[in-house]
PDB file of C-alpha atoms and ligand atoms in Angstrom:
ATOM      1  CA  UNK A  84      45.608  30.394 -74.648  1.00  0.00           C
ATOM      2  CA  UNK A  85      44.283  27.548 -75.460  1.00  0.00           C
ATOM      3  CA  UNK A  86      42.673  26.403 -72.228  1.00  0.00           C
ATOM      4  CA  UNK A  87      40.935  23.411 -70.535  1.00  0.00           C
ATOM      5  CA  UNK A  88      40.122  21.724 -68.028  1.00  0.00           C
ATOM      6  CA  UNK A  89      39.432  18.836 -66.881  1.00  0.00           C
ATOM      7  CA  UNK A  90      37.988  16.691 -63.867  1.00  0.00           C
ATOM      8  CA  UNK A  91      38.925  13.170 -62.575  1.00  0.00           C
ATOM      9  CA  UNK A  92      36.006  12.112 -60.594  1.00  0.00           C
ATOM     10  CA  UNK A  93      37.004   8.923 -58.722  1.00  0.00           C
ATOM     11  CA  UNK A  94      39.802  11.401 -56.944  1.00  0.00           C
ATOM     12  CA  UNK A  95      38.287  14.477 -57.494  1.00  0.00           C
ATOM     13  CA  UNK A  96      41.338  15.671 -59.269  1.00  0.00           C
ATOM     14  CA  UNK A  97      41.468  18.653 -61.789  1.00  0.00           C
ATOM     15  CA  UNK A  98      44.130  17.539 -64.754  1.00  0.00           C
ATOM     16  CA  UNK A  99      44.328  21.229 -67.049  1.00  0.00           C
ATOM     17  CA  UNK A 100      45.331  21.817 -70.919  1.00  0.00           C
ATOM     18  CA  UNK A 101      47.132  24.895 -71.682  1.00  0.00           C
ATOM     19  CA  UNK A 102      48.048  26.129 -75.222  1.00  0.00           C
ATOM     20  CA  UNK A 103      49.912  28.403 -77.626  1.00  0.00           C
ATOM     21  CA  UNK A 104      46.973  28.400 -79.186  1.00  0.00           C
ATOM     22  CA  UNK A 105      49.693  30.251 -83.110  1.00  0.00           C
ATOM     23  CA  UNK A 106      52.790  27.030 -81.651  1.00  0.00           C
ATOM     24  CA  UNK A 107      50.025  24.778 -80.912  1.00  0.00           C
ATOM     25  CA  UNK A 108      52.019  23.619 -77.968  1.00  0.00           C
ATOM     26  CA  UNK A 109      50.764  22.490 -74.849  1.00  0.00           C
ATOM     27  CA  UNK A 110      51.267  21.695 -71.652  1.00  0.00           C
ATOM     28  CA  UNK A 111      48.912  19.095 -69.638  1.00  0.00           C
ATOM     29  CA  UNK A 112      48.725  19.915 -65.414  1.00  0.00           C
ATOM     30  CA  UNK A 113      49.102  17.285 -62.911  1.00  0.00           C
ATOM     31  CA  UNK A 114      47.595  15.312 -65.415  1.00  0.00           C
ATOM     32  CA  UNK A 115      46.158  11.423 -64.196  1.00  0.00           C
ATOM     33  CA  UNK A 116      47.247   7.980 -65.154  1.00  0.00           C
ATOM     34  CA  UNK A 117      43.559   6.578 -65.452  1.00  0.00           C
ATOM     35  CA  UNK A 118      42.828   9.494 -67.961  1.00  0.00           C
ATOM     36  CA  UNK A 119      45.618   9.367 -69.914  1.00  0.00           C
ATOM     37  CA  UNK A 120      43.946   8.337 -73.601  1.00  0.00           C
ATOM     38  CA  UNK A 121      40.869  10.990 -72.358  1.00  0.00           C
ATOM     39  CA  UNK A 122      43.754  14.236 -72.430  1.00  0.00           C
ATOM     40  CA  UNK A 123      46.124  13.326 -75.342  1.00  0.00           C
ATOM     41  CA  UNK A 124      42.425  12.120 -77.428  1.00  0.00           C
ATOM     42  CA  UNK A 125      41.995  16.251 -76.821  1.00  0.00           C
ATOM     43  CA  UNK A 126      45.296  17.026 -77.858  1.00  0.00           C
ATOM     44  CA  UNK A 127      45.558  15.362 -80.737  1.00  0.00           C
ATOM     45  CA  UNK A 128      41.206  16.194 -81.128  1.00  0.00           C
ATOM     46  CA  UNK A 129      41.934  20.111 -80.463  1.00  0.00           C
ATOM     47  CA  UNK A 130      45.664  19.552 -83.303  1.00  0.00           C
ATOM     48  CA  UNK A 131      47.942  20.538 -80.422  1.00  0.00           C
ATOM     49  CA  UNK A 132      51.557  18.541 -79.286  1.00  0.00           C
ATOM     50  CA  UNK A 133      51.606  18.457 -75.735  1.00  0.00           C
ATOM     51  CA  UNK A 134      55.911  18.988 -75.157  1.00  0.00           C
ATOM     52  CA  UNK A 135      55.032  19.810 -71.298  1.00  0.00           C
ATOM     53  CA  UNK A 136      53.853  18.226 -68.401  1.00  0.00           C
ATOM     54  CA  UNK A 137      54.197  20.731 -65.361  1.00  0.00           C
ATOM     55  CA  UNK A 138      53.422  18.731 -62.186  1.00  0.00           C
ATOM     56  CA  UNK A 139      52.688  21.025 -58.687  1.00  0.00           C
ATOM     57  CA  UNK A 140      53.660  18.203 -56.255  1.00  0.00           C
ATOM     58  CA  UNK A 141      53.888  14.466 -55.116  1.00  0.00           C
ATOM     59  CA  UNK A 142      50.455  13.436 -54.956  1.00  0.00           C
ATOM     60  CA  UNK A 143      49.207  11.606 -52.354  1.00  0.00           C
ATOM     61  CA  UNK A 144      45.372  10.751 -53.710  1.00  0.00           C
ATOM     62  CA  UNK A 145      46.439   9.726 -57.673  1.00  0.00           C
ATOM     63  CA  UNK A 146      49.161   8.205 -59.349  1.00  0.00           C
ATOM     64  CA  UNK A 147      50.489  10.853 -62.146  1.00  0.00           C
ATOM     65  CA  UNK A 148      50.319  10.102 -66.173  1.00  0.00           C
ATOM     66  CA  UNK A 149      53.452  12.276 -66.495  1.00  0.00           C
ATOM     67  CA  UNK A 150      55.299   8.901 -66.604  1.00  0.00           C
ATOM     68  CA  UNK A 151      53.295   7.767 -69.569  1.00  0.00           C
ATOM     69  CA  UNK A 152      53.061  10.933 -71.257  1.00  0.00           C
ATOM     70  CA  UNK A 153      56.294  11.269 -71.576  1.00  0.00           C
ATOM     71  CA  UNK A 154      56.799   8.061 -73.102  1.00  0.00           C
ATOM     72  CA  UNK A 155      53.926   8.642 -75.345  1.00  0.00           C
ATOM     73  CA  UNK A 156      54.564  12.310 -76.779  1.00  0.00           C
ATOM     74  CA  UNK A 157      58.190  13.008 -75.390  1.00  0.00           C
ATOM     75  CA  UNK A 158      57.301  15.885 -73.191  1.00  0.00           C
ATOM     76  CA  UNK A 159      59.609  17.598 -71.377  1.00  0.00           C
ATOM     77  CA  UNK A 160      58.361  16.677 -67.239  1.00  0.00           C
ATOM     78  CA  UNK A 161      58.411  19.428 -64.755  1.00  0.00           C
ATOM     79  CA  UNK A 162      58.212  19.766 -61.326  1.00  0.00           C
ATOM     80  CA  UNK A 163      60.734  21.037 -58.340  1.00  0.00           C
ATOM     81  CA  UNK A 164      63.853  19.200 -57.110  1.00  0.00           C
ATOM     82  CA  UNK A 165      62.630  18.663 -54.297  1.00  0.00           C
ATOM     83  CA  UNK A 166      59.801  16.358 -55.050  1.00  0.00           C
ATOM     84  CA  UNK A 167      60.007  13.024 -58.119  1.00  0.00           C
ATOM     85  CA  UNK A 168      63.681  12.800 -58.926  1.00  0.00           C
ATOM     86  CA  UNK A 169      62.055  11.053 -62.526  1.00  0.00           C
ATOM     87  CA  UNK A 170      61.564  14.679 -63.021  1.00  0.00           C
ATOM     88  CA  UNK A 171      63.419  16.216 -66.466  1.00  0.00           C
ATOM     89  CA  UNK A 172      63.422  19.386 -65.212  1.00  0.00           C
ATOM     90  CA  UNK A 173      64.519  21.263 -62.048  1.00  0.00           C
ATOM     91  CA  UNK A 174      62.383  24.197 -61.214  1.00  0.00           C
ATOM     92  CA  UNK A 175      63.264  26.627 -58.422  1.00  0.00           C
ATOM     93  CA  UNK A 176      61.027  29.907 -57.526  1.00  0.00           C
ATOM     94  CA  UNK A 177      60.922  32.427 -60.449  1.00  0.00           C
ATOM     95  CA  UNK A 178      61.591  30.201 -62.771  1.00  0.00           C
ATOM     96  CA  UNK A 179      60.005  30.695 -66.450  1.00  0.00           C
ATOM     97  CA  UNK A 180      58.861  28.042 -68.107  1.00  0.00           C
ATOM     98  CA  UNK A 181      58.145  28.295 -72.575  1.00  0.00           C
ATOM     99  CA  UNK A 182      55.170  27.175 -74.174  1.00  0.00           C
ATOM    100  CA  UNK A 183      55.730  28.458 -77.355  1.00  0.00           C
ATOM    101  CA  UNK A 184      54.662  32.391 -76.620  1.00  0.00           C
ATOM    102  CA  UNK A 185      53.773  31.729 -73.498  1.00  0.00           C
ATOM    103  CA  UNK A 186      55.556  31.986 -69.843  1.00  0.00           C
ATOM    104  CA  UNK A 187      54.689  29.832 -67.043  1.00  0.00           C
ATOM    105  CA  UNK A 188      55.688  31.518 -64.423  1.00  0.00           C
ATOM    106  CA  UNK A 189      56.940  28.872 -60.544  1.00  0.00           C
ATOM    107  CA  UNK A 190      55.989  29.406 -57.405  1.00  0.00           C
ATOM    108  CA  UNK A 191      56.873  27.396 -55.152  1.00  0.00           C
ATOM    109  CA  UNK A 192      54.373  27.637 -52.314  1.00  0.00           C
ATOM    110  CA  UNK A 193      55.445  25.091 -49.641  1.00  0.00           C
ATOM    111  CA  UNK A 194      53.077  24.019 -47.018  1.00  0.00           C
ATOM    112  CA  UNK A 195      51.350  21.199 -47.883  1.00  0.00           C
ATOM    113  CA  UNK A 196      54.166  19.110 -49.231  1.00  0.00           C
ATOM    114  CA  UNK A 197      57.337  20.525 -48.661  1.00  0.00           C
ATOM    115  CA  UNK A 198      57.294  20.618 -52.718  1.00  0.00           C
ATOM    116  CA  UNK A 199      54.636  22.247 -53.445  1.00  0.00           C
ATOM    117  CA  UNK A 200      54.565  24.831 -56.439  1.00  0.00           C
ATOM    118  CA  UNK A 201      52.219  27.144 -57.711  1.00  0.00           C
ATOM    119  CA  UNK A 202      52.121  28.115 -61.729  1.00  0.00           C
ATOM    120  CA  UNK A 203      50.934  32.143 -62.809  1.00  0.00           C
ATOM    121  CA  UNK A 204      50.547  32.026 -66.421  1.00  0.00           C
ATOM    122  CA  UNK A 205      48.484  34.441 -67.585  1.00  0.00           C
ATOM    123  CA  UNK A 206      45.818  35.665 -65.100  1.00  0.00           C
ATOM    124  CA  UNK A 207      45.381  32.220 -64.352  1.00  0.00           C
ATOM    125  CA  UNK A 208      47.035  30.465 -60.876  1.00  0.00           C
ATOM    126  CA  UNK A 209      47.705  26.582 -60.781  1.00  0.00           C
ATOM    127  CA  UNK A 210      48.012  26.345 -57.103  1.00  0.00           C
ATOM    128  CA  UNK A 211      48.231  22.337 -56.867  1.00  0.00           C
ATOM    129  CA  UNK A 212      47.217  21.702 -53.209  1.00  0.00           C
ATOM    130  CA  UNK A 213      48.478  24.766 -51.665  1.00  0.00           C
ATOM    131  CA  UNK A 214      45.096  27.030 -51.961  1.00  0.00           C
ATOM    132  CA  UNK A 215      41.592  24.820 -52.839  1.00  0.00           C
ATOM    133  CA  UNK A 216      38.367  26.694 -53.159  1.00  0.00           C
ATOM    134  CA  UNK A 217      37.475  27.790 -49.769  1.00  0.00           C
ATOM    135  CA  UNK A 218      40.383  25.638 -48.467  1.00  0.00           C
ATOM    136  CA  UNK A 219      43.707  24.612 -48.205  1.00  0.00           C
ATOM    137  CA  UNK A 220      45.370  21.046 -48.875  1.00  0.00           C
ATOM    138  CA  UNK A 221      46.330  18.792 -45.761  1.00  0.00           C
ATOM    139  CA  UNK A 222      49.190  19.442 -43.838  1.00  0.00           C
ATOM    140  CA  UNK A 223      49.710  16.394 -42.028  1.00  0.00           C
ATOM    141  CA  UNK A 224      52.143  14.407 -44.422  1.00  0.00           C
ATOM    142  CA  UNK A 225      55.000  14.226 -47.060  1.00  0.00           C
ATOM    143  CA  UNK A 226      56.533  17.026 -45.163  1.00  0.00           C
ATOM    144  CA  UNK A 227      53.333  19.308 -44.704  1.00  0.00           C
ATOM    145  CA  UNK A 228      54.103  22.686 -42.537  1.00  0.00           C
ATOM    146  CA  UNK A 229      50.628  24.136 -41.100  1.00  0.00           C
ATOM    147  CA  UNK A 230      53.506  27.365 -40.888  1.00  0.00           C
ATOM    148  CA  UNK A 231      54.798  26.896 -43.879  1.00  0.00           C
ATOM    149  CA  UNK A 232      51.197  26.858 -45.901  1.00  0.00           C
ATOM    150  CA  UNK A 233      49.900  29.901 -44.021  1.00  0.00           C
ATOM    151  CA  UNK A 234      53.286  32.064 -45.358  1.00  0.00           C
ATOM    152  CA  UNK A 235      53.236  30.629 -49.097  1.00  0.00           C
ATOM    153  CA  UNK A 236      49.257  31.750 -49.563  1.00  0.00           C
ATOM    154  CA  UNK A 237      49.532  35.100 -47.297  1.00  0.00           C
ATOM    155  CA  UNK A 238      53.548  35.821 -49.097  1.00  0.00           C
ATOM    156  CA  UNK A 239      53.473  34.425 -52.102  1.00  0.00           C
ATOM    157  CA  UNK A 240      49.910  34.317 -53.630  1.00  0.00           C
ATOM    158  CA  UNK A 241      47.399  36.977 -51.736  1.00  0.00           C
ATOM    159  CA  UNK A 242      49.896  39.545 -52.693  1.00  0.00           C
ATOM    160  CA  UNK A 243      48.927  38.560 -56.860  1.00  0.00           C
ATOM    161  CA  UNK A 244      45.610  40.916 -58.216  1.00  0.00           C
ATOM    162  CA  UNK A 245      42.686  40.282 -56.500  1.00  0.00           C
ATOM    163  CA  UNK A 246      41.639  39.551 -60.046  1.00  0.00           C
ATOM    164  CA  UNK A 247      43.345  36.065 -60.893  1.00  0.00           C
ATOM    165  CA  UNK A 248      42.038  32.772 -61.358  1.00  0.00           C
ATOM    166  CA  UNK A 249      42.528  30.448 -58.322  1.00  0.00           C
ATOM    167  CA  UNK A 250      42.891  27.237 -60.213  1.00  0.00           C
ATOM    168  CA  UNK A 251      43.525  23.970 -57.476  1.00  0.00           C
ATOM    169  CA  UNK A 252      44.171  20.673 -57.948  1.00  0.00           C
ATOM    170  CA  UNK A 253      41.086  19.268 -56.547  1.00  0.00           C
ATOM    171  CA  UNK A 254      37.859  20.335 -55.615  1.00  0.00           C
ATOM    172  CA  UNK A 255      35.151  18.602 -53.577  1.00  0.00           C
ATOM    173  CA  UNK A 256      32.058  20.052 -52.979  1.00  0.00           C
ATOM    174  CA  UNK A 257      31.362  21.358 -57.008  1.00  0.00           C
ATOM    175  CA  UNK A 258      33.723  24.629 -57.616  1.00  0.00           C
ATOM    176  CA  UNK A 259      35.217  25.542 -60.343  1.00  0.00           C
ATOM    177  CA  UNK A 260      37.722  27.884 -59.915  1.00  0.00           C
ATOM    178  CA  UNK A 261      37.787  31.150 -58.214  1.00  0.00           C
ATOM    179  CA  UNK A 262      39.846  34.292 -57.332  1.00  0.00           C
ATOM    180  CA  UNK A 263      42.409  35.632 -55.369  1.00  0.00           C
ATOM    181  CA  UNK A 264      40.327  38.425 -54.260  1.00  0.00           C
ATOM    182  CA  UNK A 265      37.386  35.546 -53.219  1.00  0.00           C
ATOM    183  CA  UNK A 266      39.534  33.928 -51.401  1.00  0.00           C
ATOM    184  CA  UNK A 267      40.720  36.836 -49.388  1.00  0.00           C
ATOM    185  CA  UNK A 268      37.899  37.056 -48.607  1.00  0.00           C
ATOM    186  CA  UNK A 269      35.927  34.285 -47.689  1.00  0.00           C
ATOM    187  CA  UNK A 270      38.385  31.734 -47.390  1.00  0.00           C
ATOM    188  CA  UNK A 271      37.302  29.969 -44.375  1.00  0.00           C
ATOM    189  CA  UNK A 272      40.875  28.858 -43.249  1.00  0.00           C
ATOM    190  CA  UNK A 273      41.963  31.942 -44.278  1.00  0.00           C
ATOM    191  CA  UNK A 274      39.931  35.037 -44.348  1.00  0.00           C
ATOM    192  CA  UNK A 275      40.672  37.117 -40.866  1.00  0.00           C
ATOM    193  CA  UNK A 276      42.868  34.490 -39.406  1.00  0.00           C
ATOM    194  CA  UNK A 277      46.290  34.925 -37.657  1.00  0.00           C
ATOM    195  CA  UNK A 278      49.293  32.782 -38.327  1.00  0.00           C
ATOM    196  CA  UNK A 279      48.875  30.972 -34.836  1.00  0.00           C
ATOM    197  CA  UNK A 280      44.579  30.525 -35.462  1.00  0.00           C
ATOM    198  CA  UNK A 281      45.330  28.870 -38.485  1.00  0.00           C
ATOM    199  CA  UNK A 282      48.438  26.784 -37.301  1.00  0.00           C
ATOM    200  CA  UNK A 283      46.090  25.300 -34.281  1.00  0.00           C
ATOM    201  CA  UNK A 284      43.578  25.129 -37.180  1.00  0.00           C
ATOM    202  CA  UNK A 285      45.285  22.702 -39.090  1.00  0.00           C
ATOM    203  CA  UNK A 286      46.728  21.088 -35.814  1.00  0.00           C
ATOM    204  CA  UNK A 287      43.624  20.055 -34.790  1.00  0.00           C
ATOM    205  CA  UNK A 288      41.208  17.867 -37.684  1.00  0.00           C
ATOM    206  CA  UNK A 289      40.751  14.506 -38.142  1.00  0.00           C
ATOM    207  CA  UNK A 290      40.753  13.173 -40.746  1.00  0.00           C
ATOM    208  CA  UNK A 291      42.101   9.756 -42.055  1.00  0.00           C
ATOM    209  CA  UNK A 292      44.825   9.293 -44.265  1.00  0.00           C
ATOM    210  CA  UNK A 293      44.871   9.200 -48.379  1.00  0.00           C
ATOM    211  CA  UNK A 294      43.566   5.467 -49.724  1.00  0.00           C
ATOM    212  CA  UNK A 295      46.492   5.606 -51.678  1.00  0.00           C
ATOM    213  CA  UNK A 296      49.495   7.185 -49.783  1.00  0.00           C
ATOM    214  CA  UNK A 297      51.404   3.998 -50.020  1.00  0.00           C
ATOM    215  CA  UNK A 298      50.645   3.272 -53.109  1.00  0.00           C
ATOM    216  CA  UNK A 299      50.797   7.314 -55.330  1.00  0.00           C
ATOM    217  CA  UNK A 300      53.275   8.688 -53.452  1.00  0.00           C
ATOM    218  CA  UNK A 301      56.135   5.885 -54.150  1.00  0.00           C
ATOM    219  CA  UNK A 302      53.766   5.204 -57.671  1.00  0.00           C
ATOM    220  CA  UNK A 303      54.416   9.507 -58.048  1.00  0.00           C
ATOM    221  CA  UNK A 304      58.857   9.351 -57.267  1.00  0.00           C
ATOM    222  CA  UNK A 305      59.014   7.507 -60.771  1.00  0.00           C
ATOM    223  CA  UNK A 306      56.264   9.823 -62.576  1.00  0.00           C
ATOM    224  CA  UNK A 307      53.640   7.021 -62.194  1.00  0.00           C
ATOM    225  CA  UNK A 308      55.659   4.814 -63.665  1.00  0.00           C
ATOM    226  CA  UNK A 309      55.376   0.812 -61.210  1.00  0.00           C
ATOM    227  CA  UNK A 310      58.710   0.086 -60.920  1.00  0.00           C
ATOM    228  CA  UNK A 311      59.515  -3.603 -61.138  1.00  0.00           C
ATOM    229  CA  UNK A 312      62.002  -4.740 -57.959  1.00  0.00           C
ATOM    230  CA  UNK A 313      64.947  -5.558 -59.154  1.00  0.00           C
ATOM    231  CA  UNK A 314      66.087  -9.275 -59.879  1.00  0.00           C
ATOM    232  CA  UNK A 315      68.294 -11.274 -56.424  1.00  0.00           C
ATOM    233  CA  UNK A 316      71.507 -11.567 -57.701  1.00  0.00           C
ATOM    234  CA  UNK A 317      72.845 -15.074 -58.451  1.00  0.00           C
TER     235      UNK A 317
HETATM  236 FE1  FE2 B 723      48.234  16.605 -52.698  1.00  0.00          FE
END
């Protein structure tokens, strides 16, 4: 598998490029609108064809590049049916999305948002904002639920092999990747913590909302394409 990790410094967002080296078919996970030209240039330079855009969830902190990439390349946008109505293929837990000869397994990991998915491909786990490195996504908007997030992480992600690579949707501390075993041992919100302790910790956090929450969520429900309000009928 051809693999690249890309970063948007403005929003600390990771975008991932996966491709089948034989068929040259490529997928982008969680592209950022402002980085679409960078991503398309890389796809072109590597001799790839973008066929899939995978979204882990409806983001609140940046606008997705999914809609623009779909227009420019014809790629299929894949996400949960619980989230944005604009997606082409709505997937559920256990679905397999094919990328050439590669298989991307879909895991429903709600709790950060109700539509959150993780994707597993060839030993790499793309966790969106469910499991971050030494942290987790927040649970205080978009139908977030700390108990549900605890269950998603401990019930689905932490049951994967310890050596599984963890590739999150964001990092704010300079980390690029981790492993399931490392997070089980060292994630301060989860290692040795009960479900009740996790819920209490998450509910007691006092953090400001993301700066672009009011703009990003409506835009992302339209795959990042800003929809003009309909003209009033004469
Ligand atoms: Fe998020």
